[in-house]
Amino acid sequence: MRHRKKTTKLGRTSEHRDALLSGLVCNLVKARRITTTLAKAKAARPVAERMVTLAKRNTLHSRRRAVSVLRQPEAVNTLFTAIGPAMQSRAGGYTRILKLGKRASDSSEMAILEWVDFVPVAPKKKVEKGDKAKAGDKEAAASK
């Protein structure tokens, strides 16, 4: 029976699992959105939610607890300065998991783990050298 055994093992030792989840959450803090397997996303979500709760408290003790879990001071600093204040009015549910389907190589279920308030910015289109001159001509014509 699995009474009160909440941890998903992910086929790893406890140290390896802690390092994996720490890395996933640090990358989520830095990149605001990560693509990983569904099982890893479901395992990383509670850790990320807990870190945001610590960031909302914004005390020295909560910062030290976050550093002890995440092990990356720059990620903790980003968490406490950008993400924590942005989530101050939200009572919970800071992350979402979007299912992507199966990965081609091994048919593993893939998912995107992202912050709820995260709005992705469309990447800028590259302007080629020939197009750059045309774009300059268009700007000059528009200004006339």
JSON list of C-alpha atoms in Angstrom, two decimals:
[
{"chain": "A", "resi": 1, "resn": "MET", "atom": "CA", "xyz": [0.00, 0.00, 0.00]},
{"chain": "A", "resi": 2, "resn": "ARG", "atom": "CA", "xyz": [1.17, 3.53, -0.75]},
{"chain": "A", "resi": 3, "resn": "HIS", "atom": "CA", "xyz": [-0.48, 5.31, 2.16]},
{"chain": "A", "resi": 4, "resn": "ARG", "atom": "CA", "xyz": [0.95, 8.84, 2.53]},
{"chain": "A", "resi": 5, "resn": "LYS", "atom": "CA", "xyz": [3.68, 8.19, -0.04]},
{"chain": "A", "resi": 6, "resn": "LYS", "atom": "CA", "xyz": [3.25, 11.15, -2.34]},
{"chain": "A", "resi": 7, "resn": "THR", "atom": "CA", "xyz": [6.67, 11.31, -4.02]},
{"chain": "A", "resi": 8, "resn": "THR", "atom": "CA", "xyz": [6.96, 10.15, -7.62]},
{"chain": "A", "resi": 9, "resn": "LYS", "atom": "CA", "xyz": [10.27, 8.33, -7.79]},
{"chain": "A", "resi": 10, "resn": "LEU", "atom": "CA", "xyz": [11.02, 8.91, -11.50]},
{"chain": "A", "resi": 11, "resn": "GLY", "atom": "CA", "xyz": [13.38, 5.92, -11.50]},
{"chain": "A", "resi": 12, "resn": "ARG", "atom": "CA", "xyz": [16.07, 7.80, -9.59]},
{"chain": "A", "resi": 13, "resn": "THR", "atom": "CA", "xyz": [17.68, 7.87, -6.16]},
{"chain": "A", "resi": 14, "resn": "SER", "atom": "CA", "xyz": [16.46, 10.56, -3.79]},
{"chain": "A", "resi": 15, "resn": "GLU", "atom": "CA", "xyz": [19.59, 12.70, -4.30]},
{"chain": "A", "resi": 16, "resn": "HIS", "atom": "CA", "xyz": [19.34, 12.44, -8.08]},
{"chain": "A", "resi": 17, "resn": "ARG", "atom": "CA", "xyz": [15.61, 13.23, -7.98]},
{"chain": "A", "resi": 18, "resn": "ASP", "atom": "CA", "xyz": [16.17, 16.29, -5.76]},
{"chain": "A", "resi": 19, "resn": "ALA", "atom": "CA", "xyz": [18.87, 17.57, -8.12]},
{"chain": "A", "resi": 20, "resn": "LEU", "atom": "CA", "xyz": [16.63, 16.98, -11.15]},
{"chain": "A", "resi": 21, "resn": "LEU", "atom": "CA", "xyz": [13.66, 18.82, -9.65]},
{"chain": "A", "resi": 22, "resn": "SER", "atom": "CA", "xyz": [15.91, 21.64, -8.47]},
{"chain": "A", "resi": 23, "resn": "GLY", "atom": "CA", "xyz": [17.31, 22.05, -11.97]},
{"chain": "A", "resi": 24, "resn": "LEU", "atom": "CA", "xyz": [13.86, 22.00, -13.55]},
{"chain": "A", "resi": 25, "resn": "VAL", "atom": "CA", "xyz": [12.53, 24.68, -11.20]},
{"chain": "A", "resi": 26, "resn": "CYS", "atom": "CA", "xyz": [15.64, 26.85, -11.67]},
{"chain": "A", "resi": 27, "resn": "ASN", "atom": "CA", "xyz": [15.22, 26.64, -15.43]},
{"chain": "A", "resi": 28, "resn": "LEU", "atom": "CA", "xyz": [11.53, 27.47, -15.04]},
{"chain": "A", "resi": 29, "resn": "VAL", "atom": "CA", "xyz": [12.45, 30.56, -13.02]},
{"chain": "A", "resi": 30, "resn": "LYS", "atom": "CA", "xyz": [15.03, 31.69, -15.57]},
{"chain": "A", "resi": 31, "resn": "ALA", "atom": "CA", "xyz": [13.20, 30.84, -18.82]},
{"chain": "A", "resi": 32, "resn": "ARG", "atom": "CA", "xyz": [9.58, 31.25, -17.55]},
{"chain": "A", "resi": 33, "resn": "ARG", "atom": "CA", "xyz": [8.59, 28.15, -19.58]},
{"chain": "A", "resi": 34, "resn": "ILE", "atom": "CA", "xyz": [10.17, 24.72, -19.98]},
{"chain": "A", "resi": 35, "resn": "THR", "atom": "CA", "xyz": [9.41, 21.68, -22.11]},
{"chain": "A", "resi": 36, "resn": "THR", "atom": "CA", "xyz": [9.89, 18.34, -20.37]},
{"chain": "A", "resi": 37, "resn": "THR", "atom": "CA", "xyz": [8.19, 14.99, -19.94]},
{"chain": "A", "resi": 38, "resn": "LEU", "atom": "CA", "xyz": [4.76, 14.94, -18.36]},
{"chain": "A", "resi": 39, "resn": "ALA", "atom": "CA", "xyz": [5.94, 12.92, -15.33]},
{"chain": "A", "resi": 40, "resn": "LYS", "atom": "CA", "xyz": [8.78, 15.35, -14.62]},
{"chain": "A", "resi": 41, "resn": "ALA", "atom": "CA", "xyz": [6.47, 18.34, -15.05]},
{"chain": "A", "resi": 42, "resn": "LYS", "atom": "CA", "xyz": [3.97, 16.86, -12.59]},
{"chain": "A", "resi": 43, "resn": "ALA", "atom": "CA", "xyz": [6.78, 16.18, -10.11]},
{"chain": "A", "resi": 44, "resn": "ALA", "atom": "CA", "xyz": [8.33, 19.66, -10.50]},
{"chain": "A", "resi": 45, "resn": "ARG", "atom": "CA", "xyz": [5.06, 21.56, -10.12]},
{"chain": "A", "resi": 46, "resn": "PRO", "atom": "CA", "xyz": [4.73, 21.21, -6.30]},
{"chain": "A", "resi": 47, "resn": "VAL", "atom": "CA", "xyz": [8.37, 22.28, -5.84]},
{"chain": "A", "resi": 48, "resn": "ALA", "atom": "CA", "xyz": [7.83, 25.37, -8.01]},
{"chain": "A", "resi": 49, "resn": "GLU", "atom": "CA", "xyz": [4.61, 26.25, -6.17]},
{"chain": "A", "resi": 50, "resn": "ARG", "atom": "CA", "xyz": [6.36, 25.93, -2.82]},
{"chain": "A", "resi": 51, "resn": "MET", "atom": "CA", "xyz": [9.19, 28.19, -4.00]},
{"chain": "A", "resi": 52, "resn": "VAL", "atom": "CA", "xyz": [6.73, 30.90, -5.07]},
{"chain": "A", "resi": 53, "resn": "THR", "atom": "CA", "xyz": [5.06, 30.69, -1.67]},
{"chain": "A", "resi": 54, "resn": "LEU", "atom": "CA", "xyz": [8.46, 31.25, -0.06]},
{"chain": "A", "resi": 55, "resn": "ALA", "atom": "CA", "xyz": [9.16, 34.15, -2.44]},
{"chain": "A", "resi": 56, "resn": "LYS", "atom": "CA", "xyz": [5.85, 35.79, -1.52]},
{"chain": "A", "resi": 57, "resn": "ARG", "atom": "CA", "xyz": [6.86, 35.79, 2.16]},
{"chain": "A", "resi": 58, "resn": "ASN", "atom": "CA", "xyz": [10.18, 37.48, 1.25]},
{"chain": "A", "resi": 59, "resn": "THR", "atom": "CA", "xyz": [11.97, 36.94, 4.55]},
{"chain": "A", "resi": 60, "resn": "LEU", "atom": "CA", "xyz": [15.58, 35.98, 5.14]},
{"chain": "A", "resi": 61, "resn": "HIS", "atom": "CA", "xyz": [14.49, 32.59, 6.42]},
{"chain": "A", "resi": 62, "resn": "SER", "atom": "CA", "xyz": [12.37, 31.88, 3.34]},
{"chain": "A", "resi": 63, "resn": "ARG", "atom": "CA", "xyz": [15.24, 32.98, 1.06]},
{"chain": "A", "resi": 64, "resn": "ARG", "atom": "CA", "xyz": [17.61, 30.59, 2.83]},
{"chain": "A", "resi": 65, "resn": "ARG", "atom": "CA", "xyz": [15.10, 27.76, 2.52]},
{"chain": "A", "resi": 66, "resn": "ALA", "atom": "CA", "xyz": [14.76, 28.46, -1.20]},
{"chain": "A", "resi": 67, "resn": "VAL", "atom": "CA", "xyz": [18.54, 28.44, -1.67]},
{"chain": "A", "resi": 68, "resn": "SER", "atom": "CA", "xyz": [18.77, 25.13, 0.18]},
{"chain": "A", "resi": 69, "resn": "VAL", "atom": "CA", "xyz": [16.28, 23.56, -2.24]},
{"chain": "A", "resi": 70, "resn": "LEU", "atom": "CA", "xyz": [17.25, 25.25, -5.52]},
{"chain": "A", "resi": 71, "resn": "ARG", "atom": "CA", "xyz": [21.03, 25.52, -4.91]},
{"chain": "A", "resi": 72, "resn": "GLN", "atom": "CA", "xyz": [21.38, 28.44, -7.36]},
{"chain": "A", "resi": 73, "resn": "PRO", "atom": "CA", "xyz": [21.48, 31.88, -5.70]},
{"chain": "A", "resi": 74, "resn": "GLU", "atom": "CA", "xyz": [20.90, 33.77, -8.97]},
{"chain": "A", "resi": 75, "resn": "ALA", "atom": "CA", "xyz": [17.72, 31.77, -9.64]},
{"chain": "A", "resi": 76, "resn": "VAL", "atom": "CA", "xyz": [16.54, 32.44, -6.08]},
{"chain": "A", "resi": 77, "resn": "ASN", "atom": "CA", "xyz": [17.24, 36.15, -6.56]},
{"chain": "A", "resi": 78, "resn": "THR", "atom": "CA", "xyz": [15.14, 36.18, -9.75]},
{"chain": "A", "resi": 79, "resn": "LEU", "atom": "CA", "xyz": [12.41, 34.25, -7.95]},
{"chain": "A", "resi": 80, "resn": "PHE", "atom": "CA", "xyz": [12.29, 36.72, -5.06]},
{"chain": "A", "resi": 81, "resn": "THR", "atom": "CA", "xyz": [12.61, 39.91, -7.11]},
{"chain": "A", "resi": 82, "resn": "ALA", "atom": "CA", "xyz": [10.46, 39.17, -10.18]},
{"chain": "A", "resi": 83, "resn": "ILE", "atom": "CA", "xyz": [8.18, 36.17, -9.74]},
{"chain": "A", "resi": 84, "resn": "GLY", "atom": "CA", "xyz": [7.24, 36.49, -6.07]},
{"chain": "A", "resi": 85, "resn": "PRO", "atom": "CA", "xyz": [5.96, 40.08, -6.31]},
{"chain": "A", "resi": 86, "resn": "ALA", "atom": "CA", "xyz": [4.13, 39.30, -9.57]},
{"chain": "A", "resi": 87, "resn": "MET", "atom": "CA", "xyz": [2.24, 36.45, -7.87]},
{"chain": "A", "resi": 88, "resn": "GLN", "atom": "CA", "xyz": [1.48, 38.42, -4.67]},
{"chain": "A", "resi": 89, "resn": "SER", "atom": "CA", "xyz": [-2.26, 38.73, -5.36]},
{"chain": "A", "resi": 90, "resn": "ARG", "atom": "CA", "xyz": [-2.70, 35.11, -6.45]},
{"chain": "A", "resi": 91, "resn": "ALA", "atom": "CA", "xyz": [-3.70, 32.63, -3.71]},
{"chain": "A", "resi": 92, "resn": "GLY", "atom": "CA", "xyz": [-2.20, 29.56, -5.38]},
{"chain": "A", "resi": 93, "resn": "GLY", "atom": "CA", "xyz": [-1.97, 27.70, -8.65]},
{"chain": "A", "resi": 94, "resn": "TYR", "atom": "CA", "xyz": [1.05, 29.56, -9.97]},
{"chain": "A", "resi": 95, "resn": "THR", "atom": "CA", "xyz": [1.95, 27.07, -12.70]},
{"chain": "A", "resi": 96, "resn": "ARG", "atom": "CA", "xyz": [0.16, 25.26, -15.51]},
{"chain": "A", "resi": 97, "resn": "ILE", "atom": "CA", "xyz": [0.99, 22.11, -17.45]},
{"chain": "A", "resi": 98, "resn": "LEU", "atom": "CA", "xyz": [0.12, 21.98, -21.15]},
{"chain": "A", "resi": 99, "resn": "LYS", "atom": "CA", "xyz": [0.29, 18.55, -22.77]},
{"chain": "A", "resi": 100, "resn": "LEU", "atom": "CA", "xyz": [2.10, 18.40, -26.11]},
{"chain": "A", "resi": 101, "resn": "GLY", "atom": "CA", "xyz": [1.69, 14.78, -27.18]},
{"chain": "A", "resi": 102, "resn": "LYS", "atom": "CA", "xyz": [4.22, 12.03, -27.62]},
{"chain": "A", "resi": 103, "resn": "ARG", "atom": "CA", "xyz": [7.90, 12.54, -28.36]},
{"chain": "A", "resi": 104, "resn": "ALA", "atom": "CA", "xyz": [8.94, 11.00, -31.68]},
{"chain": "A", "resi": 105, "resn": "SER", "atom": "CA", "xyz": [12.04, 9.17, -30.44]},
{"chain": "A", "resi": 106, "resn": "ASP", "atom": "CA", "xyz": [10.62, 7.19, -27.52]},
{"chain": "A", "resi": 107, "resn": "SER", "atom": "CA", "xyz": [6.88, 8.00, -27.41]},
{"chain": "A", "resi": 108, "resn": "SER", "atom": "CA", "xyz": [7.24, 9.73, -24.06]},
{"chain": "A", "resi": 109, "resn": "GLU", "atom": "CA", "xyz": [4.41, 12.14, -23.16]},
{"chain": "A", "resi": 110, "resn": "MET", "atom": "CA", "xyz": [5.74, 15.70, -23.39]},
{"chain": "A", "resi": 111, "resn": "ALA", "atom": "CA", "xyz": [4.44, 18.80, -21.64]},
{"chain": "A", "resi": 112, "resn": "ILE", "atom": "CA", "xyz": [5.13, 22.49, -21.15]},
{"chain": "A", "resi": 113, "resn": "LEU", "atom": "CA", "xyz": [5.44, 23.73, -17.58]},
{"chain": "A", "resi": 114, "resn": "GLU", "atom": "CA", "xyz": [4.95, 27.50, -17.34]},
{"chain": "A", "resi": 115, "resn": "TRP", "atom": "CA", "xyz": [3.85, 30.25, -14.99]},
{"chain": "A", "resi": 116, "resn": "VAL", "atom": "CA", "xyz": [0.14, 31.09, -15.19]},
{"chain": "A", "resi": 117, "resn": "ASP", "atom": "CA", "xyz": [0.71, 34.83, -15.66]},
{"chain": "A", "resi": 118, "resn": "PHE", "atom": "CA", "xyz": [3.43, 34.27, -18.26]},
{"chain": "A", "resi": 119, "resn": "VAL", "atom": "CA", "xyz": [2.58, 35.74, -21.66]},
{"chain": "A", "resi": 120, "resn": "PRO", "atom": "CA", "xyz": [4.98, 34.48, -24.35]},
{"chain": "A", "resi": 121, "resn": "VAL", "atom": "CA", "xyz": [6.45, 37.10, -26.65]},
{"chain": "A", "resi": 122, "resn": "ALA", "atom": "CA", "xyz": [6.58, 36.23, -30.34]},
{"chain": "A", "resi": 123, "resn": "PRO", "atom": "CA", "xyz": [10.17, 36.02, -31.60]},
{"chain": "A", "resi": 124, "resn": "LYS", "atom": "CA", "xyz": [11.31, 38.86, -33.83]},
{"chain": "A", "resi": 125, "resn": "LYS", "atom": "CA", "xyz": [11.60, 38.05, -37.50]},
{"chain": "A", "resi": 126, "resn": "LYS", "atom": "CA", "xyz": [15.08, 38.18, -38.95]},
{"chain": "A", "resi": 127, "resn": "VAL", "atom": "CA", "xyz": [15.58, 40.73, -41.69]},
{"chain": "A", "resi": 128, "resn": "GLU", "atom": "CA", "xyz": [17.92, 39.63, -44.46]},
{"chain": "A", "resi": 129, "resn": "LYS", "atom": "CA", "xyz": [20.40, 42.01, -46.08]},
{"chain": "A", "resi": 130, "resn": "GLY", "atom": "CA", "xyz": [18.33, 42.43, -49.27]},
{"chain": "A", "resi": 131, "resn": "ASP", "atom": "CA", "xyz": [15.17, 42.87, -47.24]},
{"chain": "A", "resi": 132, "resn": "LYS", "atom": "CA", "xyz": [16.89, 45.44, -45.02]},
{"chain": "A", "resi": 133, "resn": "ALA", "atom": "CA", "xyz": [17.28, 47.86, -47.93]},
{"chain": "A", "resi": 134, "resn": "LYS", "atom": "CA", "xyz": [13.66, 47.30, -48.91]},
{"chain": "A", "resi": 135, "resn": "ALA", "atom": "CA", "xyz": [12.57, 47.89, -45.32]},
{"chain": "A", "resi": 136, "resn": "GLY", "atom": "CA", "xyz": [14.54, 51.16, -45.30]},
{"chain": "A", "resi": 137, "resn": "ASP", "atom": "CA", "xyz": [12.82, 52.24, -48.51]},
{"chain": "A", "resi": 138, "resn": "LYS", "atom": "CA", "xyz": [9.41, 51.47, -46.97]},
{"chain": "A", "resi": 139, "resn": "GLU", "atom": "CA", "xyz": [10.23, 53.49, -43.85]},
{"chain": "A", "resi": 140, "resn": "ALA", "atom": "CA", "xyz": [11.42, 56.42, -45.98]},
{"chain": "A", "resi": 141, "resn": "ALA", "atom": "CA", "xyz": [8.24, 56.27, -48.08]},
{"chain": "A", "resi": 142, "resn": "ALA", "atom": "CA", "xyz": [6.09, 56.10, -44.95]},
{"chain": "A", "resi": 143, "resn": "SER", "atom": "CA", "xyz": [7.74, 59.17, -43.43]},
{"chain": "A", "resi": 144, "resn": "LYS", "atom": "CA", "xyz": [7.02, 61.32, -46.53]}
]
